[in-house]
XYZ file of C-alpha atoms in Angstrom:
785
model
C 121.115 87.613 111.074
C 104.380 90.421 114.631
C 91.280 86.838 128.383
C 93.715 85.536 131.081
C 91.769 85.952 134.241
C 91.084 88.737 136.688
C 93.205 91.857 136.309
C 94.735 93.140 139.509
C 94.752 96.719 140.702
C 97.784 98.656 139.495
C 99.650 101.464 141.221
C 99.802 104.842 139.547
C 103.576 105.025 139.482
C 106.370 103.586 137.458
C 110.161 103.973 137.647
C 111.346 107.030 135.791
C 114.106 107.321 133.273
C 116.938 109.258 134.889
C 119.658 110.798 132.773
C 123.088 109.258 133.311
C 124.722 112.679 133.433
C 122.908 115.927 134.252
C 122.406 118.255 131.348
C 124.737 121.215 131.360
C 123.380 124.717 131.251
C 124.758 125.483 127.777
C 122.951 122.582 126.068
C 120.112 123.884 123.914
C 118.761 120.948 121.949
C 115.538 122.618 120.797
C 114.781 126.000 119.314
C 112.930 128.463 121.496
C 109.780 128.347 119.414
C 109.673 124.564 119.826
C 110.260 124.816 123.567
C 107.398 127.284 123.821
C 105.022 124.585 122.636
C 106.043 122.314 125.468
C 103.313 121.449 127.900
C 103.862 118.519 130.224
C 101.083 116.000 129.712
C 99.290 114.921 132.849
C 100.147 111.272 132.327
C 98.766 108.656 134.628
C 101.556 106.334 135.627
C 104.342 108.856 135.073
C 106.482 109.789 138.030
C 109.885 109.561 139.521
C 111.475 106.260 140.392
C 109.929 104.551 143.404
C 111.806 102.545 145.937
C 113.003 99.142 144.816
C 110.115 96.759 144.875
C 107.248 99.256 144.966
C 104.428 98.141 142.733
C 106.436 95.271 141.277
C 104.410 92.377 142.725
C 101.558 92.883 140.279
C 100.985 90.126 137.732
C 100.875 91.803 134.323
C 97.929 90.796 132.169
C 97.207 93.361 129.475
C 99.182 95.516 127.080
C 98.848 98.745 129.055
C 100.184 97.108 132.187
C 103.180 95.699 130.324
C 103.943 98.992 128.601
C 103.852 100.970 131.858
C 105.473 98.518 134.279
C 108.221 96.951 132.177
C 109.606 100.012 130.386
C 109.967 103.599 131.489
C 107.104 106.011 130.884
C 108.841 109.224 131.910
C 110.600 111.537 129.508
C 113.429 114.040 129.759
C 112.722 116.566 126.970
C 116.228 118.017 127.363
C 117.761 114.919 125.746
C 118.784 115.985 122.264
C 118.802 113.520 119.328
C 119.773 116.151 116.728
C 123.534 115.852 117.004
C 126.444 115.394 114.640
C 127.140 112.191 116.531
C 123.718 110.673 115.875
C 123.781 111.599 112.183
C 127.342 110.443 111.577
C 126.888 107.110 113.365
C 123.444 106.697 111.793
C 124.720 107.275 108.264
C 127.757 105.081 108.861
C 125.686 102.179 110.188
C 123.123 102.707 107.413
C 125.860 102.301 104.824
C 127.290 99.322 106.704
C 123.892 97.638 107.171
C 122.705 98.224 103.612
C 125.950 96.955 102.084
C 126.073 93.940 104.359
C 122.418 93.064 103.696
C 122.977 93.133 99.925
C 126.109 90.991 100.212
C 124.191 88.550 102.424
C 121.498 88.323 99.751
C 123.977 86.698 97.356
C 125.445 84.297 99.934
C 124.742 80.527 100.180
C 123.332 80.901 103.702
C 120.514 83.345 104.413
C 121.678 85.937 106.937
C 120.175 89.201 108.165
C 121.411 92.350 109.886
C 119.457 92.412 113.132
C 117.944 95.335 115.015
C 119.589 94.319 118.301
C 123.010 94.008 116.674
C 122.734 97.533 115.251
C 121.609 98.893 118.637
C 124.615 97.403 120.453
C 127.111 98.602 117.848
C 125.536 102.091 117.893
C 125.804 102.224 121.679
C 129.459 101.160 121.632
C 130.424 103.743 118.994
C 128.375 106.490 120.655
C 129.995 105.821 124.008
C 133.444 105.851 122.390
C 132.772 109.228 120.748
C 131.506 110.609 124.054
C 134.645 109.374 125.812
C 137.391 110.291 123.358
C 136.208 113.453 121.568
C 137.024 116.540 123.657
C 134.252 118.968 124.540
C 136.377 122.091 124.205
C 136.320 124.673 121.453
C 134.765 123.719 118.145
C 134.938 120.039 119.075
C 132.084 120.560 121.518
C 129.740 120.525 118.527
C 130.876 116.968 117.783
C 130.444 115.891 121.399
C 127.996 118.350 123.007
C 126.803 116.155 125.877
C 126.789 112.537 127.075
C 125.511 110.022 124.555
C 121.820 109.552 125.348
C 118.967 107.149 124.743
C 117.273 109.288 122.106
C 120.455 109.477 120.053
C 120.787 105.704 120.236
C 117.171 105.225 119.136
C 117.611 107.751 116.294
C 120.665 105.837 115.039
C 118.960 102.458 115.306
C 115.880 103.615 113.390
C 118.003 105.149 110.629
C 120.336 102.157 110.331
C 117.553 99.579 110.495
C 115.633 101.409 107.752
C 118.661 100.841 105.523
C 119.750 97.397 106.671
C 117.564 95.353 104.337
C 118.142 94.031 100.865
C 115.206 95.761 99.217
C 112.839 93.552 97.251
C 113.261 95.928 94.308
C 116.917 94.896 93.954
C 115.714 91.291 93.842
C 113.419 92.183 90.936
C 116.215 94.055 89.165
C 118.625 91.173 89.739
C 116.188 88.693 88.196
C 115.663 90.992 85.195
C 119.404 91.269 84.629
C 120.209 87.598 85.219
C 117.305 85.844 83.488
C 115.680 88.319 81.097
C 118.723 90.320 79.941
C 116.867 93.512 80.787
C 118.825 96.264 82.493
C 116.719 99.347 83.289
C 118.763 102.546 83.313
C 120.159 103.828 86.603
C 117.534 106.545 87.088
C 114.643 104.136 86.500
C 116.186 101.607 88.855
C 116.827 104.100 91.652
C 113.311 105.502 91.422
C 111.967 101.942 91.424
C 113.727 101.367 94.738
C 112.591 104.689 96.205
C 108.947 104.290 95.213
C 108.655 100.677 96.337
C 110.192 101.453 99.737
C 108.291 104.675 100.448
C 104.802 103.629 99.335
C 104.488 101.583 102.498
C 105.632 104.521 104.596
C 102.860 106.639 103.163
C 100.246 103.975 103.961
C 101.576 103.138 107.409
C 101.961 106.771 108.389
C 98.291 107.632 107.962
C 97.307 104.611 110.090
C 99.196 105.803 113.173
C 96.085 106.689 115.146
C 94.907 103.085 114.845
C 98.095 101.015 114.703
C 100.555 103.071 116.741
C 99.187 105.349 119.445
C 96.941 103.023 121.530
C 98.325 100.888 124.363
C 96.693 97.867 122.729
C 99.240 98.164 119.931
C 102.095 96.903 122.088
C 104.608 95.684 119.450
C 106.011 93.097 121.880
C 108.962 92.214 119.634
C 110.657 95.536 120.462
C 110.217 95.322 124.243
C 113.632 93.641 124.754
C 115.262 96.479 122.811
C 113.492 99.171 124.854
C 114.288 97.339 128.072
C 117.952 97.293 127.033
C 117.865 101.045 126.351
C 116.411 101.658 129.816
C 119.145 99.551 131.426
C 121.938 101.262 129.472
C 120.807 104.820 130.124
C 119.156 104.794 133.539
C 120.919 105.680 136.749
C 120.529 104.494 140.325
C 121.053 101.247 142.213
C 118.192 99.410 140.477
C 119.514 100.358 137.042
C 123.042 99.275 137.982
C 121.768 95.860 139.012
C 119.852 95.547 135.746
C 122.913 96.552 133.774
C 125.021 94.003 135.623
C 122.495 91.268 134.775
C 122.470 92.391 131.145
C 126.254 92.197 130.813
C 126.444 88.842 132.611
C 123.823 87.240 130.349
C 125.295 88.901 127.265
C 128.760 87.517 128.050
C 127.465 84.054 128.943
C 125.457 83.607 125.735
C 128.338 85.048 123.687
C 130.623 82.291 124.948
C 127.930 79.591 124.804
C 126.982 80.255 121.192
C 130.513 79.418 120.081
C 129.602 75.786 120.753
C 126.347 75.214 118.793
C 127.379 77.666 116.069
C 130.881 76.291 115.501
C 132.464 73.780 117.903
C 129.535 71.508 118.814
C 126.680 71.858 116.235
C 124.947 68.756 117.626
C 123.609 71.107 120.333
C 121.354 72.632 117.660
C 119.204 69.526 117.908
C 119.674 66.529 120.188
C 117.404 63.664 119.109
C 117.571 60.592 121.335
C 115.687 58.612 118.694
C 118.171 59.445 115.930
C 121.125 58.681 118.163
C 119.563 55.303 118.961
C 118.412 54.491 115.382
C 120.592 56.582 113.035
C 119.803 54.795 109.757
C 116.001 54.849 109.667
C 114.322 57.198 107.188
C 111.039 57.395 109.124
C 112.876 58.251 112.344
C 114.577 61.090 110.483
C 111.323 62.432 109.035
C 109.552 62.525 112.390
C 112.298 63.074 114.983
C 115.106 64.719 113.002
C 115.378 68.441 112.465
C 118.818 69.911 113.206
C 119.354 70.723 109.517
C 117.056 72.520 107.092
C 114.281 70.389 105.575
C 115.402 67.360 107.581
C 112.345 66.415 109.639
C 109.624 67.523 112.057
C 111.907 67.560 115.110
C 109.435 65.813 117.416
C 110.819 65.661 120.989
C 114.223 66.980 119.874
C 116.035 69.299 122.264
C 117.719 72.410 120.875
C 120.265 74.431 122.836
C 121.112 77.040 120.204
C 119.454 80.390 120.884
C 120.007 81.507 117.306
C 118.228 78.535 115.733
C 115.038 78.562 117.754
C 114.441 82.259 118.289
C 114.518 83.370 114.646
C 112.461 86.553 114.377
C 110.524 85.842 117.590
C 112.144 86.082 120.997
C 110.322 83.531 123.228
C 110.621 85.902 126.189
C 108.822 88.709 124.317
C 105.747 87.247 122.582
C 102.665 87.362 124.870
C 101.372 84.091 126.331
C 98.094 84.230 124.430
C 99.921 84.410 121.104
C 102.453 81.782 122.214
C 99.640 79.420 123.141
C 98.083 79.803 119.697
C 101.414 79.211 117.950
C 101.900 76.094 120.082
C 98.519 74.683 118.999
C 99.453 75.409 115.386
C 102.817 73.717 115.896
C 101.167 70.533 117.256
C 98.706 70.532 114.363
C 101.611 71.068 111.965
C 103.318 67.835 112.981
C 100.048 65.896 112.825
C 99.030 67.322 109.430
C 102.476 66.951 107.825
C 102.860 63.362 108.975
C 99.249 62.520 108.060
C 99.527 63.952 104.554
C 102.868 62.266 103.875
C 102.083 58.823 105.220
C 98.650 58.779 103.587
C 100.364 59.653 100.295
C 98.065 62.607 99.622
C 99.104 64.489 96.448
C 101.505 61.554 95.820
C 103.518 62.835 98.760
C 105.766 59.812 99.095
C 107.173 60.363 95.596
C 108.931 63.470 96.926
C 110.883 64.566 100.009
C 108.684 65.150 103.046
C 109.945 68.729 103.396
C 110.946 70.718 100.318
C 110.218 73.998 98.551
C 111.154 72.770 95.068
C 109.064 71.578 92.117
C 109.244 67.953 90.992
C 108.349 65.641 88.149
C 105.947 62.874 89.122
C 108.844 60.416 89.505
C 110.435 62.608 92.196
C 113.239 64.238 90.191
C 113.587 68.009 90.357
C 111.496 69.844 87.757
C 113.464 71.821 85.154
C 111.443 75.004 84.772
C 113.635 76.353 81.992
C 112.300 73.631 79.667
C 108.768 75.104 79.671
C 109.765 78.710 78.878
C 109.925 80.346 75.469
C 112.444 82.938 74.318
C 110.618 85.633 76.298
C 110.835 83.583 79.507
C 107.092 83.002 79.512
C 105.362 79.622 79.806
C 104.907 77.919 76.425
C 101.806 75.633 76.406
C 103.419 73.240 73.935
C 106.568 72.867 76.009
C 104.467 72.525 79.152
C 102.524 69.672 77.563
C 105.785 67.904 76.776
C 107.162 68.255 80.309
C 103.897 67.808 82.197
C 102.646 69.815 85.150
C 105.025 69.988 88.101
C 104.293 68.688 91.590
C 104.900 70.303 94.938
C 106.182 68.392 97.940
C 103.232 67.815 100.274
C 104.764 70.085 102.911
C 104.674 73.035 100.540
C 101.046 72.422 99.626
C 100.204 72.453 103.332
C 102.231 75.656 103.664
C 100.199 77.352 100.911
C 96.928 76.128 102.415
C 97.904 77.373 105.876
C 99.027 80.800 104.624
C 95.703 81.381 102.887
C 93.750 80.048 105.870
C 95.634 82.451 108.130
C 95.061 85.467 105.889
C 91.322 84.837 105.671
C 91.077 84.209 109.414
C 92.980 87.424 110.200
C 90.304 89.626 108.667
C 87.355 87.918 110.362
C 89.107 87.460 113.704
C 90.058 91.124 114.013
C 86.632 92.308 112.893
C 84.980 90.096 115.531
C 87.401 90.489 118.449
C 89.130 93.820 117.804
C 86.456 95.859 116.070
C 86.760 98.723 118.575
C 90.544 98.790 118.203
C 90.288 99.151 114.417
C 87.227 101.356 114.280
C 89.285 104.521 113.852
C 90.590 103.220 110.530
C 87.193 103.655 108.868
C 85.717 106.450 110.994
C 86.803 108.905 108.316
C 84.088 107.486 106.013
C 81.284 108.833 108.198
C 79.515 111.739 106.426
C 80.093 114.029 109.412
C 83.818 113.316 109.396
C 84.015 113.764 105.640
C 82.401 117.219 106.041
C 84.942 118.127 108.723
C 87.801 116.992 106.521
C 86.471 119.066 103.613
C 86.113 122.139 105.805
C 89.625 121.621 107.135
C 90.932 121.245 103.591
C 89.294 124.499 102.542
C 90.845 126.309 105.480
C 94.251 124.801 104.868
C 94.091 125.589 101.173
C 94.553 129.265 102.057
C 98.089 128.311 103.087
C 99.169 125.552 100.720
C 102.583 125.249 102.358
C 101.688 122.145 104.333
C 105.303 121.679 105.423
C 104.898 124.765 107.612
C 102.404 122.924 109.811
C 103.820 123.245 113.340
C 102.555 119.737 114.141
C 101.355 120.591 117.626
C 98.366 118.528 118.734
C 95.678 119.627 121.128
C 96.119 118.452 124.698
C 93.123 116.216 125.520
C 90.993 117.140 128.511
C 91.225 113.628 129.923
C 94.536 111.824 129.432
C 93.590 108.764 131.485
C 92.343 106.956 128.363
C 95.499 107.766 126.416
C 98.476 105.504 126.235
C 100.914 107.028 128.762
C 103.802 106.894 126.307
C 101.760 108.629 123.616
C 100.612 111.265 126.091
C 104.238 112.140 126.758
C 104.792 112.569 123.013
C 102.144 115.305 122.760
C 104.689 117.900 123.815
C 106.649 117.426 120.574
C 105.660 118.632 117.077
C 104.099 115.727 115.220
C 104.571 114.732 111.596
C 101.312 115.892 109.953
C 99.341 113.327 107.991
C 99.806 115.579 104.971
C 103.500 114.685 104.952
C 102.658 111.011 104.695
C 100.017 111.788 102.060
C 102.696 113.602 100.067
C 105.086 110.638 100.383
C 102.363 108.281 99.175
C 101.240 110.429 96.232
C 104.772 111.080 94.999
C 105.691 107.403 95.329
C 102.485 106.364 93.545
C 103.163 108.670 90.578
C 106.816 107.633 90.317
C 105.881 103.949 90.535
C 103.350 104.310 87.693
C 106.049 105.784 85.475
C 108.646 103.221 86.505
C 106.549 100.122 85.770
C 106.422 101.186 82.125
C 110.019 102.380 81.878
C 111.377 99.145 83.387
C 109.581 96.716 81.013
C 107.683 95.213 83.939
C 104.741 93.968 81.782
C 102.498 95.063 84.692
C 99.564 97.200 83.467
C 98.490 100.257 85.417
C 95.324 98.585 86.673
C 97.369 95.693 88.072
C 99.483 98.205 89.968
C 96.343 99.877 91.364
C 95.027 96.502 92.532
C 98.357 95.887 94.271
C 98.045 99.179 96.158
C 94.430 98.490 97.166
C 95.469 95.074 98.499
C 98.324 96.731 100.386
C 96.075 99.262 102.094
C 93.534 96.636 103.127
C 96.039 94.111 104.422
C 98.247 96.656 106.198
C 95.379 97.431 108.561
C 94.704 93.808 109.502
C 98.193 92.309 109.350
C 99.615 95.406 111.007
C 97.142 95.127 113.880
C 97.881 91.430 114.342
C 101.618 92.135 114.423
C 101.212 95.056 116.825
C 99.093 93.049 119.282
C 100.788 89.645 119.137
C 104.243 90.182 117.619
C 103.441 87.585 114.924
C 103.794 88.789 111.345
C 102.046 87.177 108.381
C 102.888 87.532 104.702
C 100.629 88.098 101.711
C 103.255 87.097 99.143
C 101.886 83.694 98.140
C 98.301 84.992 98.079
C 99.282 87.903 95.822
C 101.303 85.647 93.527
C 98.352 83.312 93.176
C 95.750 85.937 92.283
C 98.213 87.673 89.952
C 98.646 84.371 88.151
C 94.900 84.403 87.482
C 94.765 88.085 86.491
C 97.933 88.109 84.359
C 98.643 84.522 83.254
C 101.974 83.816 81.636
C 103.646 87.016 82.866
C 106.283 86.121 85.453
C 107.790 89.618 85.521
C 104.384 91.188 86.163
C 104.020 88.703 89.007
C 107.279 89.914 90.537
C 106.328 93.577 90.233
C 102.915 93.133 91.777
C 104.551 91.308 94.706
C 106.952 94.233 94.986
C 104.164 96.808 95.178
C 101.891 94.784 97.467
C 103.809 92.396 99.742
C 106.796 94.739 100.054
C 104.531 97.737 100.644
C 102.812 95.984 103.541
C 106.208 95.009 104.973
C 107.470 98.576 104.759
C 104.322 99.956 106.390
C 104.698 97.483 109.245
C 108.382 98.324 109.697
C 107.594 102.040 109.763
C 104.974 101.568 112.474
C 107.265 99.312 114.497
C 110.074 101.874 114.371
C 107.673 104.676 115.281
C 106.670 102.599 118.307
C 110.346 102.464 119.288
C 110.345 106.253 119.058
C 107.165 106.464 121.152
C 108.602 104.218 123.874
C 111.879 106.185 124.138
C 110.114 109.555 123.573
C 112.097 110.365 120.431
C 110.364 113.373 118.794
C 108.226 112.237 115.837
C 110.003 114.455 113.340
C 113.359 113.017 114.358
C 111.992 109.496 113.814
C 110.544 110.527 110.421
C 113.881 112.026 109.361
C 115.799 108.937 110.453
C 113.455 106.630 108.548
C 113.469 108.587 105.296
C 117.231 109.196 105.280
C 118.052 105.594 106.195
C 115.689 104.210 103.570
C 117.070 106.368 100.759
C 120.708 105.693 101.674
C 120.008 101.979 101.934
C 118.240 101.848 98.567
C 121.121 103.542 96.741
C 123.759 101.297 98.284
C 121.639 98.190 97.647
C 121.527 99.136 93.972
C 125.257 99.848 93.700
C 126.250 96.609 95.436
C 123.732 94.532 93.451
C 125.148 95.776 90.139
C 128.722 95.245 91.254
C 128.096 91.669 92.377
C 126.185 90.745 89.207
C 128.857 92.314 86.987
C 131.620 90.339 88.680
C 129.854 87.074 89.625
C 127.246 86.616 86.912
C 128.209 83.059 85.893
C 128.303 81.869 89.492
C 124.919 83.429 90.244
C 123.380 81.694 87.222
C 124.772 78.282 88.182
C 122.631 75.876 90.200
C 125.298 75.058 92.779
C 127.064 78.409 93.175
C 130.118 78.375 95.441
C 130.656 78.435 99.169
C 131.079 82.220 98.875
C 128.496 83.341 96.299
C 125.107 81.943 95.351
C 122.178 82.985 93.184
C 119.735 80.796 95.112
C 117.514 83.680 96.205
C 117.000 85.342 92.780
C 116.636 81.829 91.314
C 113.914 81.014 93.833
C 112.130 84.333 93.312
C 112.147 83.857 89.551
C 110.953 80.248 89.866
C 108.037 81.290 92.061
C 107.071 84.003 89.595
C 107.143 81.507 86.720
C 105.162 78.919 88.649
C 102.503 81.300 89.918
C 102.487 83.551 86.867
C 102.399 80.747 84.329
C 100.753 77.788 86.029
C 98.095 79.137 88.401
C 95.193 78.099 86.175
C 96.654 74.665 85.550
C 97.477 73.887 89.188
C 94.968 75.777 91.342
C 91.720 76.154 89.389
C 88.590 74.194 90.310
C 89.086 70.532 89.479
C 92.874 70.862 89.317
C 95.397 69.109 91.543
C 95.725 71.843 94.179
C 92.258 73.392 93.919
C 91.886 73.730 97.702
C 94.807 76.154 97.974
C 92.788 79.207 96.814
C 89.618 77.929 98.462
C 91.403 77.748 101.808
C 91.303 81.551 101.917
C 87.497 81.436 101.907
C 87.505 78.695 104.540
C 89.781 80.891 106.662
C 87.227 83.689 106.640
C 84.846 81.437 108.601
C 87.410 79.803 110.915
C 87.109 82.376 113.771
C 83.292 82.371 113.842
C 82.779 79.192 115.952
C 85.206 80.475 118.598
C 83.429 83.829 118.725
C 80.006 82.169 119.068
C 81.262 79.852 121.822
C 82.728 82.761 123.770
C 79.590 84.835 123.410
C 77.308 82.165 124.877
C 79.764 80.227 127.058
C 82.418 82.769 128.109
C 83.765 80.501 130.870
C 85.205 78.237 128.166
C 87.630 81.057 127.320
C 87.398 80.668 123.562
C 88.712 84.240 123.390
C 92.132 82.862 124.255
C 92.649 81.452 120.759
C 94.067 83.536 117.910
C 92.632 81.627 114.975
C 94.783 83.358 112.313
C 97.924 82.354 114.215
C 96.715 78.796 114.728
C 95.865 78.474 111.029
C 99.150 79.966 109.861
C 101.259 77.892 112.240
C 99.880 74.688 110.769
C 102.721 75.363 108.308
C 105.277 75.862 111.113
C 107.388 72.823 110.188
C 107.443 73.513 106.442
C 110.872 75.104 106.347
C 113.915 75.676 108.508
C 115.379 73.972 111.571
C 112.664 72.214 113.584
C 114.713 70.543 116.310
C 114.641 73.572 118.592
C 110.887 74.211 118.591
C 110.179 72.191 121.722
C 112.849 74.126 123.630
C 111.417 77.372 122.289
C 108.004 76.614 123.780
C 109.439 75.422 127.089
C 111.262 78.740 127.462
C 108.243 80.725 126.273
C 105.875 79.154 128.805
C 108.425 79.404 131.606
C 108.755 83.124 130.875
C 105.244 84.213 129.971
C 103.356 81.984 132.393
C 105.479 80.604 135.245
C 107.770 83.591 135.895
C 105.119 86.184 135.002
C 102.504 84.768 137.396
C 104.697 83.272 140.151
C 107.532 85.803 140.214
C 106.039 89.041 138.851
C 108.795 91.204 140.322
C 111.480 89.252 138.473
C 109.379 89.305 135.309
C 108.961 93.086 135.357
C 112.615 93.815 136.038
C 114.468 91.201 134.078
C 112.370 89.218 131.596
C 112.705 91.535 128.589
C 116.167 92.656 129.615
C 117.411 89.055 129.651
C 115.742 88.538 126.275
C 117.664 91.541 124.929
C 120.948 90.245 126.317
C 120.376 86.775 124.833
C 119.519 88.223 121.428
C 122.335 90.752 121.522
C 125.100 88.385 122.600
C 123.976 85.754 120.105
C 123.777 88.141 117.187
C 127.184 89.642 117.862
C 128.915 86.236 117.994
C 126.978 84.978 114.952
C 128.111 88.060 113.032
C 131.732 87.468 114.023
C 131.595 83.745 113.193
C 129.891 84.425 109.853
C 132.933 86.331 108.662
C 135.650 84.576 110.654
C 134.872 80.920 110.001
C 131.600 80.402 108.111
C 132.489 81.837 104.722
C 130.658 85.174 104.630
C 133.921 86.889 103.635
C 135.668 84.042 101.817
C 136.473 80.405 102.355
C 134.738 78.640 105.230
C 136.853 77.289 108.084
C 134.591 74.822 109.798
C 135.573 73.255 113.083
C 137.343 69.880 112.510
C 134.776 67.138 112.099
C 134.059 65.007 115.160
C 131.037 63.279 116.692
C 129.545 66.604 117.813
C 130.235 68.296 114.450
C 128.929 65.882 111.802
C 129.538 68.132 108.777
C 129.186 65.291 106.267
C 125.638 64.455 107.410
C 122.897 65.771 109.668
C 124.194 67.254 112.883
C 121.816 65.149 114.995
C 123.109 61.933 113.313
C 119.775 61.184 111.656
C 119.857 59.453 108.286
C 120.614 61.842 105.397
C 117.589 61.806 103.044
C 118.313 64.595 100.539
């Protein structure tokens, strides 16, 4: 439902995490042999809780400061995540999340099961089990001790690993609906397993670069960790934080009833549209409360759900926010400039749209250019003519490729030292060490018996304090991730032939190579800034060149490249959650694997059930207010367009030739900024994230745009004004308030989705009135589409 001035001196202490209830003497969460490995790391910045206010007047500038002053560094190794309670709640929420995500996939409105929602539900159930299950007799095994932070994190990681509609089910759905191909159950299940776990194998071996360092902050999870600290700490400071959390949570819960149901006008208030409601140009520029309505210039949005999306404005660092803001301003200028200058015949089509069109502006019927095998027929294509994109979507494609190219160069120029570990293994000396280690390990081929204990470094001051605390726990050896990758690779090779994918083995290998390369760069960008980029359109484009006329091959190569990168990024993000809460690595690994496998199976079962019972509705263009095939339709259309028309639309001399070339242009985009900073550092050219700026030129291409101005006002108030003027408030409450706003919003949105918005049946919208203009745009702009 991914250079700011002088850095102040920091104290060496940070508030500790204190258990809510002391551990009883009969609790033995770890085996003796595991306890014997324990050696407390000498972590700088780890201590007991200081007096209220100590060290909290420091303005936080870099990632290490944020990670050590906003969230707790200390660890209580007696907290046990391996409980019946954590597994039972984790499996239950995994089943719930996976089923709900698959149902959402076939709904008219796109909804997601959020991380914060799962965390709050897990906490409520865990607390209930702690309260109502007796601790006497055999029941003490069900409720051995108070529900703790590590159990909550274990549950969240397991449930979140399952709570996605896997891209593999999308591929299978398209095969069943449009190609009348139904791979057998075993092939389908192994397709899901391999596509989900390949990314885990790749992400796991990149932990030393993308997980352990302080630089890899993963700011998007800081509200969640801050909420955990508030829920499970003790003491007067923690009680005040918890009180603030509940107050904000309750307030936003009540408030969201208005923009989400009673008063949707609050999603986007446009003075210009209210003054001139029947002007198309006013709508295009100033409207934006509905999808694909307009650019939302100077509109005011008061709906937390609509303007936060995947990025909480209180969590993303100022440097990244500033770059997204520049991209947003450029987006409005570029979109308006392209449309009103009629570039690519823009005025023949809607200003904002993701569809294909005939030249006269009517929607393009893709089925009329396909033969019996659902591949593009040149004769039929000549009869229908080449389709057109709306200008906004061309800009979107250009910006995505610009951003991808800029990501590689930007990180190589500005973050070379941060990424250096990723290719250190290629040094001859390191290769010799690896070979010697392999020869020694080959004596005992049972790699699963590796105790996982890492050497304690002589100097821990350079280590991330959270990672240093994790050294006391057995790690997941890289060999485990290697095994996951190799097994998934072999299974995937078999599956692509058993499932009639039309993807040759060499195409699959190219997909994996692309995944490995882009995981490093896109993963680093996400870890540092919280902004995530996608390689889907880039992969679809190059696949169209490599395998023209094969839409199914296009889908499969997206599955094994784009989805693999996404899974690797999700694995690393969840492992960062584990690192911040000090959840033992093997517990996190177990939660991820179990949740992923449970989720994949339930995704498959639900997908088949829905298609069996709603096939005709899913194939219809309109669908119903309960079920819709819009997402598999869109995925299939993209595969046909890219797989069958890449040469005709994007080659040199063709209509959209600059779309692929924009990737090359993006490679050079960061260079001028780097040169300027090297010779004129006072100009602070290091403050600009060129890949984010380039990508956010497409910011207005899709979705609700009326809340973007409010988003940036809140972001700058949080990350600049409060952070620099009121650092104590920022440290204590910024991320906690962000968690409460997200949590309260997501809970009420979930309830409203089923109660009144049609997720479980007929919709029961609030009676129409001036503030709920259901028959038009909510902001009273002129309806254009």
